mmCIF file of C-alpha atoms in Angstrom:
data_model
loop_
_atom_site.group_PDB
_atom_site.id
_atom_site.type_symbol
_atom_site.label_atom_id
_atom_site.label_comp_id
_atom_site.label_asym_id
_atom_site.label_seq_id
_atom_site.Cartn_x
_atom_site.Cartn_y
_atom_site.Cartn_z
ATOM 1 C CA MET A 1 -18.165 -11.368 11.411
ATOM 2 C CA PRO A 2 -17.957 -9.006 8.355
ATOM 3 C CA GLU A 3 -20.629 -6.584 7.715
ATOM 4 C CA PRO A 4 -22.840 -6.971 4.615
ATOM 5 C CA VAL A 5 -21.653 -4.816 1.675
ATOM 6 C CA PRO A 6 -23.964 -1.775 2.079
ATOM 7 C CA SER A 7 -25.943 -0.560 -0.748
ATOM 8 C CA ASP A 8 -23.908 2.712 -1.213
ATOM 9 C CA ILE A 9 -20.892 0.708 -1.594
ATOM 10 C CA ARG A 10 -22.238 -1.665 -4.301
ATOM 11 C CA VAL A 11 -23.739 1.493 -6.168
ATOM 12 C CA ILE A 12 -20.061 2.874 -6.228
ATOM 13 C CA VAL A 13 -18.867 -0.467 -7.172
ATOM 14 C CA ASP A 14 -21.076 -1.018 -10.006
ATOM 15 C CA ARG A 15 -20.387 2.285 -11.609
ATOM 16 C CA LEU A 16 -16.803 1.483 -12.072
ATOM 17 C CA GLU A 17 -15.736 -0.091 -15.580
ATOM 18 C CA GLY A 18 -13.544 -2.757 -13.776
ATOM 19 C CA GLU A 19 -13.269 -4.919 -10.936
ATOM 20 C CA VAL A 20 -13.221 -3.742 -7.104
ATOM 21 C CA SER A 21 -11.635 -5.952 -4.426
ATOM 22 C CA LEU A 22 -11.796 -4.300 -0.613
ATOM 23 C CA ALA A 23 -11.227 -4.958 2.892
ATOM 24 C CA ALA A 24 -12.017 -2.572 5.638
ATOM 25 C CA ARG A 25 -11.803 -3.111 9.388
ATOM 26 C CA ASP A 26 -12.869 -0.624 12.027
ATOM 27 C CA LEU A 27 -9.705 -1.014 14.267
ATOM 28 C CA ARG A 28 -11.751 0.115 17.077
ATOM 29 C CA THR A 29 -14.632 -2.332 17.305
ATOM 30 C CA GLY A 30 -13.616 -4.963 14.866
ATOM 31 C CA ARG A 31 -16.288 -4.510 12.529
ATOM 32 C CA THR A 32 -15.325 -5.343 8.681
ATOM 33 C CA ILE A 33 -16.792 -4.814 5.418
ATOM 34 C CA LEU A 34 -15.323 -7.146 2.659
ATOM 35 C CA LEU A 35 -15.916 -7.490 -1.125
ATOM 36 C CA HIS A 36 -13.700 -10.101 -2.868
ATOM 37 C CA PRO A 37 -11.256 -9.863 0.257
ATOM 38 C CA ASP A 38 -9.287 -12.734 -1.119
ATOM 39 C CA ARG A 39 -9.253 -12.061 -4.703
ATOM 40 C CA GLN A 40 -5.519 -11.889 -6.087
ATOM 41 C CA CYS A 41 -4.445 -8.235 -7.238
ATOM 42 C CA PRO A 42 -1.805 -6.424 -9.046
ATOM 43 C CA THR A 43 0.180 -4.662 -6.234
ATOM 44 C CA ALA A 44 1.677 -1.860 -8.369
ATOM 45 C CA SER A 45 3.579 -0.027 -5.991
ATOM 46 C CA VAL A 46 1.578 -1.085 -2.993
ATOM 47 C CA ILE A 47 4.206 -3.895 -2.633
ATOM 48 C CA LYS A 48 6.541 -1.063 -1.403
ATOM 49 C CA LEU A 49 5.023 -1.256 1.965
ATOM 50 C CA PRO A 50 5.810 -4.915 2.623
ATOM 51 C CA ILE A 51 9.383 -3.885 1.340
ATOM 52 C CA LEU A 52 9.375 -1.342 3.946
ATOM 53 C CA VAL A 53 8.266 -3.491 6.668
ATOM 54 C CA HIS A 54 10.894 -6.011 5.977
ATOM 55 C CA THR A 55 13.481 -3.476 6.134
ATOM 56 C CA VAL A 56 12.463 -1.976 9.442
ATOM 57 C CA LEU A 57 12.273 -5.239 10.941
ATOM 58 C CA LEU A 58 15.913 -6.338 9.816
ATOM 59 C CA ALA A 59 16.719 -2.937 11.630
ATOM 60 C CA GLN A 60 15.130 -3.811 14.559
ATOM 61 C CA GLU A 61 17.036 -7.456 14.611
ATOM 62 C CA GLY A 62 20.383 -5.960 14.154
ATOM 63 C CA HIS A 63 20.889 -6.836 10.542
ATOM 64 C CA LEU A 64 21.261 -3.404 9.297
ATOM 65 C CA SER A 65 20.951 0.198 10.336
ATOM 66 C CA LEU A 66 18.681 2.671 8.637
ATOM 67 C CA ASP A 67 21.427 5.038 8.912
ATOM 68 C CA GLU A 68 23.773 3.348 6.483
ATOM 69 C CA PRO A 69 24.816 5.155 3.788
ATOM 70 C CA VAL A 70 23.506 3.595 0.196
ATOM 71 C CA LEU A 71 25.402 4.897 -3.079
ATOM 72 C CA TYR A 72 22.879 6.078 -5.887
ATOM 73 C CA ALA A 73 24.888 5.172 -8.995
ATOM 74 C CA ALA A 74 23.983 6.042 -12.669
ATOM 75 C CA GLU A 75 22.994 2.498 -13.532
ATOM 76 C CA GLU A 76 20.520 2.373 -10.830
ATOM 77 C CA LYS A 77 18.336 5.186 -12.324
ATOM 78 C CA THR A 78 15.195 4.018 -12.969
ATOM 79 C CA PRO A 79 12.134 5.623 -14.856
ATOM 80 C CA GLY A 80 8.893 6.173 -13.595
ATOM 81 C CA SER A 81 7.791 7.981 -10.230
ATOM 82 C CA GLY A 82 10.035 9.316 -7.773
ATOM 83 C CA ILE A 83 13.122 12.223 -7.762
ATOM 84 C CA LEU A 84 16.058 10.343 -7.355
ATOM 85 C CA LYS A 85 16.410 9.626 -11.097
ATOM 86 C CA ASP A 86 16.327 13.313 -11.672
ATOM 87 C CA LEU A 87 18.995 13.939 -9.316
ATOM 88 C CA THR A 88 22.901 13.661 -9.960
ATOM 89 C CA PRO A 89 24.255 10.243 -9.444
ATOM 90 C CA GLY A 90 27.056 9.623 -7.114
ATOM 91 C CA LEU A 91 24.905 10.664 -3.896
ATOM 92 C CA LYS A 92 25.205 8.677 -0.852
ATOM 93 C CA LEU A 93 21.969 8.458 1.000
ATOM 94 C CA PRO A 94 21.194 7.117 4.081
ATOM 95 C CA LEU A 95 18.861 3.687 4.029
ATOM 96 C CA ARG A 96 16.310 5.901 6.128
ATOM 97 C CA ASP A 97 16.030 8.496 3.565
ATOM 98 C CA LEU A 98 15.521 5.926 0.626
ATOM 99 C CA CYS A 99 12.943 4.480 2.539
ATOM 100 C CA THR A 100 11.427 7.658 3.072
ATOM 101 C CA VAL A 101 11.216 8.704 -0.497
ATOM 102 C CA MET A 102 10.081 5.144 -1.640
ATOM 103 C CA ILE A 103 6.831 5.714 0.118
ATOM 104 C CA ALA A 104 6.234 9.555 0.135
ATOM 105 C CA LEU A 105 6.755 10.071 -3.447
ATOM 106 C CA SER A 106 6.914 6.055 -4.556
ATOM 107 C CA ASP A 107 10.451 6.461 -5.970
ATOM 108 C CA ASN A 108 11.114 3.750 -8.008
ATOM 109 C CA THR A 109 14.977 4.449 -8.000
ATOM 110 C CA ALA A 110 14.909 4.409 -3.890
ATOM 111 C CA THR A 111 12.861 1.133 -3.978
ATOM 112 C CA ASN A 112 15.398 -0.669 -6.305
ATOM 113 C CA LEU A 113 18.313 0.492 -4.102
ATOM 114 C CA VAL A 114 16.925 -0.613 -0.982
ATOM 115 C CA LEU A 115 15.876 -4.219 -2.676
ATOM 116 C CA ASP A 116 19.763 -4.209 -3.611
ATOM 117 C CA ARG A 117 20.272 -4.092 0.244
ATOM 118 C CA VAL A 118 17.533 -6.549 1.723
ATOM 119 C CA GLY A 119 16.946 -8.721 -1.408
ATOM 120 C CA ILE A 120 13.729 -9.947 -3.097
ATOM 121 C CA GLU A 121 12.927 -13.370 -1.795
ATOM 122 C CA PRO A 122 13.732 -12.257 1.817
ATOM 123 C CA VAL A 123 10.688 -10.169 1.478
ATOM 124 C CA ASN A 124 8.352 -12.785 0.466
ATOM 125 C CA VAL A 125 9.635 -15.163 3.166
ATOM 126 C CA ARG A 126 9.046 -12.076 5.789
ATOM 127 C CA MET A 127 5.453 -11.748 4.337
ATOM 128 C CA GLN A 128 4.599 -15.425 4.969
ATOM 129 C CA ALA A 129 6.232 -15.253 8.314
ATOM 130 C CA LEU A 130 3.674 -12.619 9.123
ATOM 131 C CA GLY A 131 0.671 -14.734 7.648
ATOM 132 C CA LEU A 132 0.258 -12.884 4.434
ATOM 133 C CA ARG A 133 -0.067 -16.020 2.425
ATOM 134 C CA HIS A 134 -1.073 -14.405 -0.870
ATOM 135 C CA THR A 135 1.580 -11.305 -1.132
ATOM 136 C CA ARG A 136 4.535 -11.649 -3.230
ATOM 137 C CA LEU A 137 7.081 -9.564 -4.587
ATOM 138 C CA PHE A 138 8.427 -11.045 -8.218
ATOM 139 C CA ARG A 139 11.241 -8.574 -9.233
ATOM 140 C CA LYS A 140 12.683 -5.013 -8.679
ATOM 141 C CA VAL A 141 10.778 -2.004 -10.467
ATOM 142 C CA PHE A 142 11.124 -1.809 -14.245
ATOM 143 C CA SER A 143 13.075 -5.092 -14.195
ATOM 144 C CA GLN A 144 12.572 -8.162 -16.330
ATOM 145 C CA GLY A 145 13.713 -10.178 -13.137
ATOM 146 C CA PRO A 146 13.998 -13.789 -12.835
ATOM 147 C CA PRO A 147 11.061 -15.864 -15.089
ATOM 148 C CA VAL A 148 7.914 -16.165 -13.378
ATOM 149 C CA SER A 149 4.822 -18.637 -14.330
ATOM 150 C CA ARG A 150 2.685 -17.629 -16.856
ATOM 151 C CA GLN A 151 0.006 -17.616 -13.916
ATOM 152 C CA ASN A 152 1.582 -14.805 -12.289
ATOM 153 C CA ALA A 153 2.951 -12.650 -15.207
ATOM 154 C CA ARG A 154 -0.089 -11.064 -15.290
ATOM 155 C CA TYR A 155 0.638 -9.334 -12.038
ATOM 156 C CA GLY A 156 3.704 -7.677 -12.846
ATOM 157 C CA LEU A 157 5.874 -6.350 -10.067
ATOM 158 C CA GLY A 158 3.888 -8.076 -7.186
ATOM 159 C CA VAL A 159 0.519 -9.848 -6.088
ATOM 160 C CA THR A 160 -1.371 -9.545 -2.904
ATOM 161 C CA THR A 161 -5.222 -9.656 -1.682
ATOM 162 C CA PRO A 162 -7.054 -6.997 0.350
ATOM 163 C CA ARG A 163 -7.273 -9.411 3.422
ATOM 164 C CA ASP A 164 -3.528 -9.479 3.290
ATOM 165 C CA MET A 165 -3.234 -5.888 3.551
ATOM 166 C CA ILE A 166 -5.707 -5.485 6.310
ATOM 167 C CA ARG A 167 -3.704 -7.841 8.287
ATOM 168 C CA LEU A 168 -0.650 -6.039 7.864
ATOM 169 C CA LEU A 169 -2.262 -2.579 8.726
ATOM 170 C CA SER A 170 -3.912 -4.108 11.542
ATOM 171 C CA ALA A 171 -0.706 -5.558 12.949
ATOM 172 C CA LEU A 172 1.077 -1.938 12.528
ATOM 173 C CA TYR A 173 -1.697 -0.596 14.108
ATOM 174 C CA PHE A 174 -1.524 -2.622 17.411
ATOM 175 C CA GLY A 175 2.137 -2.739 17.841
ATOM 176 C CA THR A 176 2.692 -6.189 16.507
ATOM 177 C CA ILE A 177 5.028 -5.818 13.838
ATOM 178 C CA GLY A 178 8.203 -6.405 15.597
ATOM 179 C CA ASN A 179 7.260 -4.582 18.631
ATOM 180 C CA ARG A 180 5.447 -1.273 19.406
ATOM 181 C CA GLU A 181 8.288 0.775 18.512
ATOM 182 C CA THR A 182 8.850 -0.920 15.256
ATOM 183 C CA SER A 183 5.521 -0.819 14.268
ATOM 184 C CA GLU A 184 5.331 3.077 14.900
ATOM 185 C CA LEU A 185 8.758 3.293 12.820
ATOM 186 C CA VAL A 186 6.965 2.047 9.898
ATOM 187 C CA ARG A 187 3.653 4.063 10.363
ATOM 188 C CA THR A 188 5.869 7.353 10.921
ATOM 189 C CA PHE A 189 7.099 6.250 7.165
ATOM 190 C CA LEU A 190 3.257 6.040 5.970
ATOM 191 C CA ARG A 191 2.332 9.481 7.523
ATOM 192 C CA THR A 192 4.984 11.278 4.846
ATOM 193 C CA GLN A 193 3.011 9.962 2.126
ATOM 194 C CA GLN A 194 2.221 12.517 -0.377
ATOM 195 C CA GLY A 195 -0.153 10.854 -2.848
ATOM 196 C CA ARG A 196 -3.835 11.986 -1.749
ATOM 197 C CA ASP A 197 -5.957 11.288 -4.973
ATOM 198 C CA GLY A 198 -7.152 7.789 -3.500
ATOM 199 C CA ILE A 199 -8.303 6.994 0.308
ATOM 200 C CA PRO A 200 -7.793 10.543 1.831
ATOM 201 C CA ARG A 201 -9.412 12.175 -1.263
ATOM 202 C CA TYR A 202 -12.841 13.065 0.304
ATOM 203 C CA LEU A 203 -11.965 12.988 4.034
ATOM 204 C CA GLN A 204 -12.341 15.959 6.354
ATOM 205 C CA PRO A 205 -9.074 17.814 6.726
ATOM 206 C CA GLU A 206 -8.703 16.854 10.781
ATOM 207 C CA TRP A 207 -8.310 12.940 9.544
ATOM 208 C CA THR A 208 -5.206 11.517 9.056
ATOM 209 C CA TYR A 209 -4.019 8.986 6.497
ATOM 210 C CA GLU A 210 -1.049 6.793 6.706
ATOM 211 C CA GLY A 211 -0.667 4.269 3.584
ATOM 212 C CA LYS A 212 0.889 3.579 0.085
ATOM 213 C CA GLY A 213 -0.998 3.691 -2.980
ATOM 214 C CA GLY A 214 0.070 2.210 -6.266
ATOM 215 C CA ALA A 215 -1.045 2.504 -10.183
ATOM 216 C CA VAL A 216 -0.343 0.970 -13.496
ATOM 217 C CA ASN A 217 -2.198 1.498 -16.602
ATOM 218 C CA SER A 218 -5.492 -0.636 -15.745
ATOM 219 C CA VAL A 219 -5.133 -0.644 -11.733
ATOM 220 C CA ARG A 220 -5.553 1.969 -9.276
ATOM 221 C CA ASN A 221 -4.766 0.235 -5.523
ATOM 222 C CA ASP A 222 -4.582 2.315 -2.248
ATOM 223 C CA VAL A 223 -4.210 0.696 1.278
ATOM 224 C CA GLY A 224 -3.750 2.391 4.574
ATOM 225 C CA ILE A 225 -4.866 3.586 8.073
ATOM 226 C CA VAL A 226 -7.086 6.549 8.468
ATOM 227 C CA ALA A 227 -7.546 8.153 11.916
ATOM 228 C CA GLY A 228 -10.319 10.641 13.096
ATOM 229 C CA PRO A 229 -11.807 12.244 16.050
ATOM 230 C CA ASP A 230 -12.024 10.442 19.551
ATOM 231 C CA GLY A 231 -9.698 7.452 18.559
ATOM 232 C CA LEU A 232 -11.721 6.455 15.832
ATOM 233 C CA ALA A 233 -9.353 4.448 13.168
ATOM 234 C CA VAL A 234 -10.032 2.383 9.834
ATOM 235 C CA ALA A 235 -7.987 0.257 8.140
ATOM 236 C CA LEU A 236 -8.504 0.172 4.381
ATOM 237 C CA ALA A 237 -7.460 -1.902 1.411
ATOM 238 C CA ILE A 238 -9.316 -1.004 -2.008
ATOM 239 C CA PHE A 239 -7.957 -2.159 -5.194
ATOM 240 C CA CYS A 240 -9.523 -1.313 -8.813
ATOM 241 C CA THR A 241 -8.368 -3.718 -11.556
ATOM 242 C CA ASP A 242 -8.844 -4.405 -15.330
ATOM 243 C CA MET A 243 -9.984 -0.739 -16.069
ATOM 244 C CA PRO A 244 -10.548 -0.540 -19.884
ATOM 245 C CA ARG A 245 -8.942 2.913 -20.123
ATOM 246 C CA PRO A 246 -5.715 4.292 -19.088
ATOM 247 C CA LEU A 247 -5.493 7.870 -17.477
ATOM 248 C CA TRP A 248 -2.651 9.131 -15.698
ATOM 249 C CA THR A 249 -4.274 12.274 -13.968
ATOM 250 C CA ALA A 250 -5.717 12.365 -10.099
ATOM 251 C CA ASP A 251 -9.192 12.003 -11.892
ATOM 252 C CA ASN A 252 -8.706 8.710 -12.883
ATOM 253 C CA PRO A 253 -11.999 6.693 -12.292
ATOM 254 C CA GLY A 254 -10.172 4.273 -9.776
ATOM 255 C CA TRP A 255 -8.730 6.848 -7.886
ATOM 256 C CA ILE A 256 -12.356 8.643 -7.764
ATOM 257 C CA ALA A 257 -13.966 5.147 -6.948
ATOM 258 C CA ILE A 258 -11.492 4.614 -3.768
ATOM 259 C CA GLY A 259 -12.052 7.960 -2.902
ATOM 260 C CA ARG A 260 -15.729 7.449 -2.537
ATOM 261 C CA LEU A 261 -15.485 4.061 -0.998
ATOM 262 C CA ALA A 262 -13.031 5.148 1.532
ATOM 263 C CA HIS A 263 -15.460 7.937 2.622
ATOM 264 C CA ALA A 264 -18.624 5.635 2.165
ATOM 265 C CA ILE A 265 -17.117 2.700 4.368
ATOM 266 C CA ILE A 266 -16.366 5.180 6.889
ATOM 267 C CA GLN A 267 -19.851 6.482 7.162
ATOM 268 C CA ASN A 268 -21.275 2.779 7.419
ATOM 269 C CA PHE A 269 -19.052 2.624 10.376
ATOM 270 C CA HIS A 270 -19.793 5.800 12.203
ATOM 271 C CA PRO A 271 -23.134 7.050 10.610
ATOM 272 C CA GLU A 272 -22.780 9.984 13.263
ATOM 273 C CA LEU A 273 -19.781 11.426 11.038
ATOM 274 C CA ALA A 274 -21.877 11.648 8.051
ATOM 275 C CA THR A 275 -21.482 15.170 6.350
#
């Protein structure tokens, strides 16, 4: 059963100008804290986690190799986050490296190159098969893509829910995405994450973070697994949406709220760790 939403978490939520939806699970005890866990939220770049999962599963199933070279052509250059857009087109990179920069730097060009290889709709079919009923990728990054319904247009790149993301993170933790080796490989990619503005913002240095964030003007999201001393592990999916003022710095109120919520959730699960 979910925990009642603690008062300190309510305070953080109430102070944010926008909507907060979250799900958290103590992966050792099974305790959960939920706040609007089934609210459908714009994914922004969090959708790159499902893309990664599908790609790694295709490799496990023998449909592709993570070592196969992929050509980065000039027409694939995509604006926004990442480094490939600033490199010389004509490079050939292993699919594995594209997955790395897609996660570590949220590279949009790399993401589109991966999607050229694995497809958009197959990602959605895979997520449905994994039980993520509300998770869907609509198009490539910075692409108009195929027409979408008026109902879905407001989500942009993709849609998901906190509960869907916690389901996916829990499966990765327990080794049931493909098999334990495949799940661990996905988590290895997530450990390369360079963004530290959300979930890991206020965590102690001994804690590790494996995750993927996402941002557009009115949205800040972060999902991931954090691990601490004595085998403690918590899966977190925190979505801050409908914020009224865009701010593209580390001090965006959404990032700060996510960091505070992650810290508060862990302390509610484990008061002995309070600092």
